[in-house]
């Protein structure tokens, strides 16, 4: 399966520069997710790869071919669209066959491929139906089938699950992942939904404002976010960010959080850039890493006594919201324990050293 | 704090233009479309150009040439001395007659269609659906099948031959289509708005004048353009119902150019034709946007 | 009081429209149909001679001018249908090209704002052999060029068809354009990726998706053709001879020149029948398409 490379990509729409000096390599067989909020450029990047829009500068290489000047149909790609884009006048079988017309295969081969894809996606029984007679999930499968019959090495997905209800989405996530495991194609998948990204990707490229903020495996992105944007974007409930000022003295580095008057000990933190005394720093503390109650034996980075403001239960999970000097801090709690919590009463929570994230307050980058 | 990203750029670096393949097909398309535009524009060009030429140049026979000497005399003659039959009063009477026909037409057409559309759309009338369907059918009835009875009816009122007659007939003929247009427009008004209006003002007419009518700006323009164009450009209704003193412009034009015999003065004829065509063209080019809306609104019925 | 009034008021407000419909449409149509069975000439004569009830119709169909008019109707319809084809092609091109769509649409639509009388006059002028387009090409050196269609009986209708295509292509283009725009944009992208040839895409996907638009255009075209009167008067006034008569022209002529109410009524009734024959199946077809579309949208 081919590797996909974006080299120094620049894309301008009139005077607006959407992508500049973007470099990205998708390894062969990889499931790369382009994740980001609306307008971050992920769909533009996908469309550039597909050849639906032209680059302003830069090259796109698939395998060992430079496809930058090639038409979409010559690039060896297939795409699944957000609205499925099934041909309404053709049956399911017709839709699956239509895309192969350009490839000039003999009839037997076409039939073979169509049957294979239909079986794989369990839509063989829908052969003669028109798209209008299919459910959302079925249409999805036909759209995927249409991409699969082309038997190409690179598959593109443009937010394919956004039109499905939550339950179907969960099902389809598993299906797509299963397909990838079986067929091992190189997949580039665009979404704004972090759950899709975290569950399906082998690597995630988080984008914002046309720039790739971080590329890494889902674990890397989650555990070691490269900057404040990635830290806040991934994780639900979102990571709590404390605005602190660093106090550096000898071997000790403390992050002073003014609203709660707590000094968070970050002396053991693996700093990549040197902490300066008096500099602002953003500390990221994930809700699920807080320990409620006394920290038995462990040496936490900080201990907070904060009044409880609110609780939320979602059946399987619960979140307690504590008041940290005006800022609401989310803390993951056991649903069973939440019942006993009283609003207004202070709760003791501590945060372990190993789970800290420290970001430079001046530019948001991880330190 | 923003992440370690650059803020979205506004000032753009200029990149060397890639060999942008402005596709050959794109150029071919534009060329073809431009040629079609020329085909469409040619008749207008011809009328304009001919109307400013001297007769001496016209008889040379080069239809597309620009006037050697531009003269507005044909225009003056067309306006003041164009001959239809024995009378040579020019087309100016036609112009004023058309205006005299147009204004009541607009009023009557809109008055009856708007109210009817409003009643059918927003009030609970049991037979509304059936009536709408009947109106729909009526919109397609050929004029000839109701022409003679209409003539007799209009004669009976004594208005026959006056511009009132022409205006009324236009209003009657336009009613089915315009009612459908208004009804479709008013149908989009949310029921809650009607309910609120009913609680406030209450009566059929007050709601219409105080709430619905002020909201009708958009569709009024569309309908207005439709009515102006069809009434001004009409020939048959004018032919049938106008008397000598109320002949609209198209009628005078047709009589002068088609049924008169004798020496044909082409530049005057063309000037007359242009004078007849100018008012709706001005409306078209001025309010073109609404015109397109109007045409497609008139076409997509029900 | 309010409740009852609110029942009455709308019905009162509707009464003029209802009255007009009943009298000026229903009543008029019935009257005309009745008249077509009478021997009315200048003035209505309400007696029907039942032994000869189809007298007017017999006269009608024995008149060669009427059969010419009917065949002209078919010719005009077939010829003017080209305007739908051209309109579609133009719309497809404008839609693909995207640049200058507003300008093109404005230019193509302006003929609609021009009276058919003026249109007919201008084209008559252009068909003039000595001073019009024929002469233009002669002066360029192409002396064999013939563009004198409206002077000969067998080609005169083509002149009218040309003028009518000129007038209506822009309108059909506008309708087609809005139909094209209602097509999901991702279908175009999918087709580009599938590498489907342009012709197959239009033939197998796009045009079938626009059935509703085509039907609407067909309905409007046929209604326009049945009504064709002004353009005939302006271009040829029925001539040469009677070669460009249309049913509408015939009916008016029967009334205003031959002064025969019964006869004109018979012609008008046939016009109505033609309208119904064209109109009803098309409308039913369109309504059926619409219902299918609605069902598809819900699914």
Short mmCIF file of N, CA, C and O in Angstrom, two decimals, chain A residues 220-274:
data_model
loop_
_atom_site.label_atom_id
_atom_site.label_comp_id
_atom_site.label_asym_id
_atom_site.label_seq_id
_atom_site.Cartn_x
_atom_site.Cartn_y
_atom_site.Cartn_z
N UNK A 220 -0.12 9.08 22.46
CA UNK A 220 0.81 10.20 22.57
C UNK A 220 0.06 11.52 22.65
O UNK A 220 0.38 12.39 23.46
N UNK A 221 -0.94 11.65 21.76
CA UNK A 221 -1.68 12.90 21.72
C UNK A 221 -2.37 13.14 23.05
O UNK A 221 -2.43 14.26 23.55
N UNK A 222 -2.89 12.07 23.62
CA UNK A 222 -3.65 12.21 24.84
C UNK A 222 -2.75 12.47 26.04
O UNK A 222 -3.00 13.35 26.85
N UNK A 223 -1.69 11.65 26.13
CA UNK A 223 -0.86 11.74 27.34
C UNK A 223 0.10 12.90 27.27
O UNK A 223 0.41 13.52 28.29
N UNK A 224 0.65 13.15 26.08
CA UNK A 224 1.70 14.17 25.98
C UNK A 224 1.33 15.18 24.90
O UNK A 224 1.95 15.23 23.84
N UNK A 225 0.32 15.99 25.15
CA UNK A 225 -0.06 16.98 24.12
C UNK A 225 1.06 18.01 23.93
O UNK A 225 1.69 18.43 24.89
N UNK A 226 1.29 18.37 22.67
CA UNK A 226 2.43 19.24 22.36
C UNK A 226 2.17 20.70 22.64
O UNK A 226 3.09 21.49 22.78
N UNK A 227 0.92 21.08 22.66
CA UNK A 227 0.65 22.46 23.03
C UNK A 227 -0.74 22.58 23.65
O UNK A 227 -1.48 21.61 23.75
N UNK A 228 -1.04 23.77 24.05
CA UNK A 228 -2.28 24.01 24.79
C UNK A 228 -3.51 23.66 23.95
O UNK A 228 -4.50 23.13 24.45
N UNK A 229 -3.44 23.95 22.65
CA UNK A 229 -4.60 23.68 21.81
C UNK A 229 -4.92 22.18 21.81
O UNK A 229 -6.06 21.77 22.02
N UNK A 230 -3.89 21.37 21.56
CA UNK A 230 -4.12 19.93 21.51
C UNK A 230 -4.61 19.44 22.87
O UNK A 230 -5.52 18.62 22.97
N UNK A 231 -3.99 19.97 23.93
CA UNK A 231 -4.37 19.54 25.27
C UNK A 231 -5.84 19.80 25.53
O UNK A 231 -6.55 18.96 26.08
N UNK A 232 -6.32 20.96 25.10
CA UNK A 232 -7.71 21.31 25.38
C UNK A 232 -8.68 20.62 24.43
O UNK A 232 -9.83 20.38 24.76
N UNK A 233 -8.20 20.32 23.20
CA UNK A 233 -9.10 19.77 22.20
C UNK A 233 -9.42 18.31 22.50
O UNK A 233 -10.56 17.85 22.28
N UNK A 234 -8.43 17.58 23.00
CA UNK A 234 -8.63 16.15 23.21
C UNK A 234 -8.99 15.90 24.66
O UNK A 234 -8.35 16.42 25.57
N UNK A 235 -9.96 15.06 24.85
CA UNK A 235 -10.34 14.72 26.21
C UNK A 235 -11.68 15.29 26.56
O UNK A 235 -11.94 16.46 26.32
N UNK A 236 -12.54 14.42 27.08
CA UNK A 236 -13.85 14.90 27.49
C UNK A 236 -14.18 14.32 28.85
O UNK A 236 -14.21 13.10 28.99
N UNK A 237 -14.45 15.06 29.90
CA UNK A 237 -14.40 16.52 29.91
C UNK A 237 -12.99 17.06 29.62
O UNK A 237 -12.00 16.38 29.82
N UNK A 238 -12.91 18.29 29.14
CA UNK A 238 -11.63 18.84 28.72
C UNK A 238 -10.69 19.00 29.90
O UNK A 238 -11.09 19.09 31.06
N UNK A 239 -9.41 19.05 29.52
CA UNK A 239 -8.37 19.21 30.53
C UNK A 239 -8.54 20.54 31.26
O UNK A 239 -8.87 21.56 30.65
N UNK A 240 -8.30 20.52 32.54
CA UNK A 240 -8.37 21.78 33.30
C UNK A 240 -7.06 22.53 33.13
O UNK A 240 -5.98 21.95 33.25
N UNK A 241 -7.14 23.81 32.88
CA UNK A 241 -5.93 24.60 32.69
C UNK A 241 -5.84 25.63 33.81
O UNK A 241 -6.75 26.43 34.00
N UNK A 242 -4.70 25.59 34.50
CA UNK A 242 -4.47 26.58 35.56
C UNK A 242 -3.45 27.59 35.08
O UNK A 242 -2.39 27.22 34.59
N UNK A 243 -3.76 28.88 35.22
CA UNK A 243 -2.78 29.91 34.91
C UNK A 243 -1.90 30.13 36.12
O UNK A 243 -2.38 30.54 37.17
N UNK A 244 -0.61 29.85 35.96
CA UNK A 244 0.28 29.97 37.12
C UNK A 244 1.49 30.81 36.77
O UNK A 244 1.74 31.12 35.61
N UNK A 245 2.24 31.14 37.79
CA UNK A 245 3.52 31.83 37.61
C UNK A 245 4.59 30.95 38.22
O UNK A 245 4.43 30.43 39.33
N UNK A 246 5.67 30.77 37.50
CA UNK A 246 6.70 29.87 38.01
C UNK A 246 7.64 30.57 38.98
O UNK A 246 7.98 31.75 38.82
N UNK A 247 7.99 29.81 40.01
CA UNK A 247 9.00 30.32 40.93
C UNK A 247 10.13 29.31 40.91
O UNK A 247 9.98 28.17 41.35
N UNK A 248 11.24 29.75 40.35
CA UNK A 248 12.37 28.84 40.24
C UNK A 248 13.41 29.24 41.26
O UNK A 248 13.80 30.39 41.35
N UNK A 249 13.84 28.24 42.04
CA UNK A 249 14.88 28.54 43.03
C UNK A 249 15.69 27.29 43.31
O UNK A 249 15.16 26.29 43.78
N UNK A 250 16.91 27.31 43.00
CA UNK A 250 17.74 26.13 43.23
C UNK A 250 17.21 24.96 42.43
O UNK A 250 17.11 25.03 41.22
N UNK A 251 16.90 23.89 43.11
CA UNK A 251 16.40 22.71 42.41
C UNK A 251 14.89 22.66 42.33
O UNK A 251 14.33 21.73 41.79
N UNK A 252 14.27 23.66 42.94
CA UNK A 252 12.81 23.53 43.03
C UNK A 252 12.13 24.47 42.04
O UNK A 252 12.55 25.59 41.82
N UNK A 253 11.12 23.93 41.41
CA UNK A 253 10.28 24.73 40.53
C UNK A 253 8.85 24.62 41.05
O UNK A 253 8.33 23.52 41.20
N UNK A 254 8.28 25.76 41.34
CA UNK A 254 6.91 25.76 41.82
C UNK A 254 6.03 26.57 40.88
O UNK A 254 6.46 27.59 40.38
N UNK A 255 4.86 26.08 40.67
CA UNK A 255 3.90 26.86 39.87
C UNK A 255 2.88 27.42 40.84
O UNK A 255 2.15 26.69 41.49
N UNK A 256 2.88 28.76 40.94
CA UNK A 256 1.99 29.40 41.90
C UNK A 256 0.66 29.72 41.25
O UNK A 256 0.59 30.47 40.28
N UNK A 257 -0.40 29.12 41.82
CA UNK A 257 -1.73 29.38 41.29
C UNK A 257 -2.39 30.40 42.19
O UNK A 257 -2.77 30.09 43.32
N UNK A 258 -2.47 31.64 41.74
CA UNK A 258 -2.94 32.73 42.59
C UNK A 258 -4.35 32.54 43.14
O UNK A 258 -4.55 32.69 44.35
N UNK A 259 -5.33 32.19 42.32
CA UNK A 259 -6.70 32.14 42.86
C UNK A 259 -6.87 31.18 44.02
O UNK A 259 -7.67 31.42 44.90
N UNK A 260 -6.09 30.06 44.05
CA UNK A 260 -6.26 29.14 45.17
C UNK A 260 -5.09 29.22 46.14
O UNK A 260 -5.05 28.50 47.13
N UNK A 261 -4.13 30.07 45.82
CA UNK A 261 -2.92 30.21 46.65
C UNK A 261 -2.20 28.90 46.84
O UNK A 261 -1.55 28.67 47.86
N UNK A 262 -2.30 28.02 45.86
CA UNK A 262 -1.61 26.74 46.00
C UNK A 262 -0.37 26.77 45.14
O UNK A 262 -0.37 27.28 44.02
N UNK A 263 0.72 26.20 45.70
CA UNK A 263 1.94 26.09 44.90
C UNK A 263 2.04 24.65 44.45
O UNK A 263 2.11 23.72 45.26
N UNK A 264 2.05 24.47 43.15
CA UNK A 264 2.12 23.11 42.61
C UNK A 264 3.57 22.80 42.35
O UNK A 264 4.27 23.53 41.63
N UNK A 265 4.03 21.70 42.92
CA UNK A 265 5.44 21.34 42.84
C UNK A 265 5.70 20.63 41.51
O UNK A 265 5.27 19.51 41.30
N UNK A 266 6.43 21.30 40.64
CA UNK A 266 6.73 20.65 39.37
C UNK A 266 8.23 20.45 39.22
O UNK A 266 8.78 20.43 38.12
N UNK A 267 8.90 20.28 40.34
CA UNK A 267 10.36 20.13 40.28
C UNK A 267 10.77 18.89 39.51
O UNK A 267 11.82 18.87 38.88
N UNK A 268 9.97 17.83 39.55
CA UNK A 268 10.34 16.59 38.88
C UNK A 268 9.90 16.55 37.43
O UNK A 268 10.10 15.55 36.75
N UNK A 269 9.34 17.60 36.97
CA UNK A 269 8.78 17.59 35.61
C UNK A 269 9.89 17.52 34.58
O UNK A 269 10.89 18.21 34.69
N UNK A 270 9.74 16.68 33.55
CA UNK A 270 10.78 16.58 32.51
C UNK A 270 10.74 17.78 31.56
O UNK A 270 10.16 17.73 30.49
N UNK A 271 11.40 18.86 31.96
CA UNK A 271 11.34 20.07 31.15
C UNK A 271 12.19 19.92 29.89
O UNK A 271 13.33 19.50 29.94
N UNK A 272 11.62 20.28 28.79
CA UNK A 272 12.39 20.31 27.54
C UNK A 272 12.99 21.69 27.33
O UNK A 272 14.05 21.86 26.77
N UNK A 273 12.25 22.70 27.79
CA UNK A 273 12.81 24.06 27.78
C UNK A 273 12.97 24.51 29.23
O UNK A 273 12.19 24.13 30.10
N UNK A 274 13.95 25.34 29.45
CA UNK A 274 14.27 25.67 30.83
C UNK A 274 13.22 26.61 31.43
O UNK A 274 12.85 27.60 30.80
#
